[in-house]
Amino acid sequence: SQTAKEYSQQATELARSYRFPEAILLLKAGLHQHPENLELARQLGVLLVRTGNATEGERLLREALARQPHQLELLDALAEAQVRQGRAGAAVSLLKDVSWHRPEDAQVQYRLAYALFLGGEFHRALEPARRSVELNPRDSTLRRFYSLLLDIEGMREESYQQLKAAHQLDPQNDSILFQLGEKERQAGRVQEALELVRNASQLDAENPLYHSTLSQLHEKLGQKDFAGQEGEKARELTEAFEGYTKALDL
């Protein structure tokens, strides 16, 4: 029979390949052989939550946590289960505990900020979001989220600078380019916005939102022909997506 570590390693490899059902079956088999192993329980609980079975995942994590109440990995995983079930307040309480023990963990700070954000506590989310960027300044995702919070709180220039930094870290990310374009448009810099959104559209040519926005920007610049071409592309792509959605429903 396999050791708990072998089950855990094999399940991790399966999950990395997005073979989640197989990983779940393997972890269940591992837990059947090693029912007291907390790492297998944590892995299985997290995978169940992430694949849509949050209730079962939470039950498993709570049972494991009852056996080892201060196990930080279990607390962190249970917080994720709460977030995925829309219980932001419960997630915040758990993540505060994890954060207290791991003040230098950028991802924990980010998840705490995100849980506060989901609960509508935007101002309180600012500090852990800022801290996450401070701890890991090379992560564009952390900077984008911090930029969003700064924007909500009315700190437009700082928000813009954080988004620019995120773009420098991840220059091929079309959604960051589009967000920067929106900020340029809001500031009245239409030509700069046009260039950014055009670059985003080149990276994702089938996104109707990008073509629709390009149409509006060309219209503002008095470029009627280009506006019409982009508007037509947006309509065609929207119709294609709607047709695909209907096909999926059928």
C-alpha positions as a Python dict, from the first residue, in 0.01 Angstrom:
ca = {
    (1, 'S'): (0, 0, 0),
    (2, 'Q'): (106, 360, -58),
    (3, 'T'): (215, 606, 206),
    (4, 'A'): (14, 921, 273),
    (5, 'K'): (297, 1126, 122),
    (6, 'E'): (282, 926, -201),
    (7, 'Y'): (-95, 978, -227),
    (8, 'S'): (-46, 1349, -165),
    (9, 'Q'): (227, 1387, -427),
    (10, 'Q'): (33, 1193, -693),
    (11, 'A'): (-283, 1397, -628),
    (12, 'T'): (-83, 1720, -655),
    (13, 'E'): (48, 1615, -997),
    (14, 'L'): (-302, 1526, -1117),
    (15, 'A'): (-440, 1859, -995),
    (16, 'R'): (-160, 2046, -1176),
    (17, 'S'): (-277, 1877, -1496),
    (18, 'Y'): (-639, 1980, -1417),
    (19, 'R'): (-736, 1615, -1370),
    (20, 'F'): (-944, 1705, -1066),
    (21, 'P'): (-1188, 1407, -1059),
    (22, 'E'): (-894, 1165, -1062),
    (23, 'A'): (-714, 1362, -791),
    (24, 'I'): (-1027, 1360, -573),
    (25, 'L'): (-1071, 982, -613),
    (26, 'L'): (-705, 926, -528),
    (27, 'L'): (-724, 1146, -216),
    (28, 'K'): (-1038, 965, -101),
    (29, 'A'): (-854, 635, -138),
    (30, 'G'): (-559, 779, 51),
    (31, 'L'): (-779, 901, 336),
    (32, 'H'): (-946, 559, 353),
    (33, 'Q'): (-602, 407, 419),
    (34, 'H'): (-473, 695, 632),
    (35, 'P'): (-783, 843, 801),
    (36, 'E'): (-581, 1048, 1051),
    (37, 'N'): (-365, 1225, 794),
    (38, 'L'): (-445, 1597, 804),
    (39, 'E'): (-261, 1687, 483),
    (40, 'L'): (-471, 1445, 278),
    (41, 'A'): (-786, 1585, 442),
    (42, 'R'): (-674, 1940, 362),
    (43, 'Q'): (-595, 1860, 0),
    (44, 'L'): (-924, 1681, -52),
    (45, 'G'): (-1124, 1955, 119),
    (46, 'V'): (-960, 2225, -95),
    (47, 'L'): (-1019, 2031, -418),
    (48, 'L'): (-1382, 1965, -333),
    (49, 'V'): (-1435, 2336, -265),
    (50, 'R'): (-1262, 2440, -586),
    (51, 'T'): (-1459, 2196, -799),
    (52, 'G'): (-1797, 2316, -675),
    (53, 'N'): (-1862, 2087, -379),
    (54, 'A'): (-1798, 2352, -115),
    (55, 'T'): (-2037, 2202, 143),
    (56, 'E'): (-1864, 1864, 146),
    (57, 'G'): (-1522, 2028, 133),
    (58, 'E'): (-1604, 2251, 430),
    (59, 'R'): (-1733, 1954, 633),
    (60, 'L'): (-1410, 1765, 575),
    (61, 'L'): (-1195, 2066, 665),
    (62, 'R'): (-1392, 2130, 985),
    (63, 'E'): (-1350, 1769, 1091),
    (64, 'A'): (-976, 1793, 1034),
    (65, 'L'): (-961, 2128, 1215),
    (66, 'A'): (-1141, 1980, 1516),
    (67, 'R'): (-849, 1739, 1553),
    (68, 'Q'): (-586, 2013, 1516),
    (69, 'P'): (-751, 2351, 1588),
    (70, 'H'): (-454, 2577, 1516),
    (71, 'Q'): (-329, 2420, 1193),
    (72, 'L'): (-281, 2727, 971),
    (73, 'E'): (-314, 2543, 639),
    (74, 'L'): (-653, 2410, 747),
    (75, 'L'): (-768, 2756, 862),
    (76, 'D'): (-658, 2903, 530),
    (77, 'A'): (-838, 2632, 331),
    (78, 'L'): (-1154, 2673, 539),
    (79, 'A'): (-1144, 3048, 471),
    (80, 'E'): (-1142, 2975, 99),
    (81, 'A'): (-1444, 2749, 144),
    (82, 'Q'): (-1625, 3037, 318),
    (83, 'V'): (-1538, 3280, 36),
    (84, 'R'): (-1663, 3039, -229),
    (85, 'Q'): (-1994, 3008, -43),
    (86, 'G'): (-2037, 3384, -13),
    (87, 'R'): (-1959, 3404, 359),
    (88, 'A'): (-1709, 3687, 350),
    (89, 'G'): (-1738, 3773, 719),
    (90, 'A'): (-1652, 3420, 831),
    (91, 'A'): (-1360, 3413, 589),
    (92, 'V'): (-1226, 3742, 727),
    (93, 'S'): (-1227, 3606, 1084),
    (94, 'L'): (-1033, 3297, 980),
    (95, 'L'): (-786, 3489, 764),
    (96, 'K'): (-714, 3739, 1040),
    (97, 'D'): (-599, 3447, 1252),
    (98, 'V'): (-380, 3314, 970),
    (99, 'S'): (-246, 3664, 900),
    (100, 'W'): (-152, 3712, 1264),
    (101, 'H'): (66, 3402, 1246),
    (102, 'R'): (195, 3476, 895),
    (103, 'P'): (235, 3854, 866),
    (104, 'E'): (500, 3816, 592),
    (105, 'D'): (286, 3598, 361),
    (106, 'A'): (175, 3810, 63),
    (107, 'Q'): (-94, 3564, -47),
    (108, 'V'): (-254, 3556, 297),
    (109, 'Q'): (-265, 3937, 299),
    (110, 'Y'): (-420, 3932, -48),
    (111, 'R'): (-686, 3678, 49),
    (112, 'L'): (-772, 3881, 360),
    (113, 'A'): (-809, 4195, 146),
    (114, 'Y'): (-1021, 4004, -105),
    (115, 'A'): (-1254, 3869, 165),
    (116, 'L'): (-1298, 4222, 303),
    (117, 'F'): (-1366, 4345, -50),
    (118, 'L'): (-1635, 4079, -100),
    (119, 'G'): (-1796, 4193, 223),
    (120, 'G'): (-1809, 4552, 96),
    (121, 'E'): (-1541, 4672, 338),
    (122, 'F'): (-1332, 4843, 73),
    (123, 'H'): (-1149, 5085, 300),
    (124, 'R'): (-1046, 4812, 545),
    (125, 'A'): (-924, 4602, 250),
    (126, 'L'): (-673, 4870, 147),
    (127, 'E'): (-408, 4800, 411),
    (128, 'P'): (-375, 4422, 360),
    (129, 'A'): (-382, 4480, -18),
    (130, 'R'): (-104, 4741, 14),
    (131, 'R'): (88, 4503, 238),
    (132, 'S'): (58, 4219, -15),
    (133, 'V'): (215, 4440, -284),
    (134, 'E'): (489, 4547, -45),
    (135, 'L'): (569, 4184, 34),
    (136, 'N'): (560, 4068, -330),
    (137, 'P'): (604, 4366, -565),
    (138, 'R'): (663, 4137, -867),
    (139, 'D'): (309, 3993, -866),
    (140, 'S'): (90, 4176, -1119),
    (141, 'T'): (-231, 4025, -978),
    (142, 'L'): (-167, 4180, -637),
    (143, 'R'): (-102, 4520, -796),
    (144, 'R'): (-419, 4503, -1008),
    (145, 'F'): (-631, 4429, -705),
    (146, 'Y'): (-470, 4707, -505),
    (147, 'S'): (-529, 4940, -802),
    (148, 'L'): (-899, 4848, -799),
    (149, 'L'): (-932, 4928, -429),
    (150, 'L'): (-748, 5258, -469),
    (151, 'D'): (-982, 5350, -753),
    (152, 'I'): (-1290, 5269, -543),
    (153, 'E'): (-1154, 5490, -265),
    (154, 'G'): (-1102, 5778, -508),
    (155, 'M'): (-721, 5763, -520),
    (156, 'R'): (-712, 5777, -900),
    (157, 'E'): (-348, 5866, -962),
    (158, 'E'): (-210, 5603, -726),
    (159, 'S'): (-449, 5351, -879),
    (160, 'Y'): (-319, 5441, -1224),
    (161, 'Q'): (43, 5400, -1115),
    (162, 'Q'): (-25, 5056, -967),
    (163, 'L'): (-193, 4946, -1289),
    (164, 'K'): (102, 5075, -1495),
    (165, 'A'): (336, 4875, -1273),
    (166, 'A'): (117, 4566, -1325),
    (167, 'H'): (144, 4618, -1702),
    (168, 'Q'): (524, 4637, -1683),
    (169, 'L'): (524, 4306, -1496),
    (170, 'D'): (282, 4141, -1738),
    (171, 'P'): (297, 4329, -2072),
    (172, 'Q'): (108, 4062, -2268),
    (173, 'N'): (-198, 4071, -2042),
    (174, 'D'): (-477, 4213, -2259),
    (175, 'S'): (-713, 4287, -1971),
    (176, 'I'): (-453, 4509, -1802),
    (177, 'L'): (-404, 4696, -2129),
    (178, 'F'): (-778, 4743, -2159),
    (179, 'Q'): (-805, 4871, -1800),
    (180, 'L'): (-525, 5119, -1867),
    (181, 'G'): (-708, 5230, -2180),
    (182, 'E'): (-1022, 5290, -1976),
    (183, 'K'): (-825, 5504, -1731),
    (184, 'E'): (-680, 5707, -2018),
    (185, 'R'): (-1029, 5754, -2162),
    (186, 'Q'): (-1165, 5869, -1826),
    (187, 'A'): (-880, 6122, -1810),
    (188, 'G'): (-976, 6253, -2155),
    (189, 'R'): (-667, 6117, -2328),
    (190, 'V'): (-855, 5953, -2614),
    (191, 'Q'): (-560, 5887, -2849),
    (192, 'E'): (-361, 5716, -2572),
    (193, 'A'): (-670, 5512, -2481),
    (194, 'L'): (-712, 5409, -2844),
    (195, 'E'): (-355, 5275, -2865),
    (196, 'L'): (-388, 5074, -2546),
    (197, 'V'): (-725, 4921, -2636),
    (198, 'R'): (-600, 4846, -2987),
    (199, 'N'): (-306, 4657, -2836),
    (200, 'A'): (-545, 4466, -2609),
    (201, 'S'): (-758, 4376, -2910),
    (202, 'Q'): (-454, 4247, -3098),
    (203, 'L'): (-384, 4011, -2808),
    (204, 'D'): (-747, 3894, -2791),
    (205, 'A'): (-901, 3961, -3131),
    (206, 'E'): (-1228, 3783, -3049),
    (207, 'N'): (-1328, 3997, -2751),
    (208, 'P'): (-1636, 4201, -2856),
    (209, 'L'): (-1590, 4446, -2567),
    (210, 'Y'): (-1256, 4558, -2707),
    (211, 'H'): (-1400, 4618, -3055),
    (212, 'S'): (-1700, 4800, -2912),
    (213, 'T'): (-1471, 5028, -2711),
    (214, 'L'): (-1250, 5088, -3015),
    (215, 'S'): (-1559, 5188, -3210),
    (216, 'Q'): (-1651, 5445, -2943),
    (217, 'L'): (-1296, 5584, -2932),
    (218, 'H'): (-1276, 5617, -3310),
    (219, 'E'): (-1613, 5792, -3298),
    (220, 'K'): (-1478, 6043, -3046),
    (221, 'L'): (-1182, 6111, -3271),
    (222, 'G'): (-1414, 6167, -3568),
    (223, 'Q'): (-1291, 5854, -3749),
    (224, 'K'): (-1630, 5737, -3875),
    (225, 'D'): (-1508, 5460, -4106),
    (226, 'F'): (-1293, 5294, -3840),
    (227, 'A'): (-1574, 5336, -3587),
    (228, 'G'): (-1813, 5155, -3820),
    (229, 'Q'): (-1569, 4871, -3889),
    (230, 'E'): (-1501, 4809, -3521),
    (231, 'G'): (-1871, 4835, -3436),
    (232, 'E'): (-1951, 4572, -3699),
    (233, 'K'): (-1682, 4339, -3560),
    (234, 'A'): (-1826, 4382, -3212),
    (235, 'R'): (-2176, 4292, -3337),
    (236, 'E'): (-2053, 3986, -3526),
    (237, 'L'): (-1858, 3854, -3230),
    (238, 'T'): (-2145, 3920, -2990),
    (239, 'E'): (-2385, 3730, -3215),
    (240, 'A'): (-2135, 3443, -3241),
    (241, 'F'): (-2103, 3422, -2863),
    (242, 'E'): (-2480, 3435, -2818),
    (243, 'G'): (-2519, 3155, -3072),
    (244, 'Y'): (-2257, 2949, -2891),
    (245, 'T'): (-2433, 3005, -2558),
    (246, 'K'): (-2766, 2893, -2701),
    (247, 'A'): (-2598, 2583, -2843),
    (248, 'L'): (-2457, 2502, -2499),
    (249, 'D'): (-2801, 2544, -2342),
    (250, 'L'): (-2950, 2304, -2596),
}
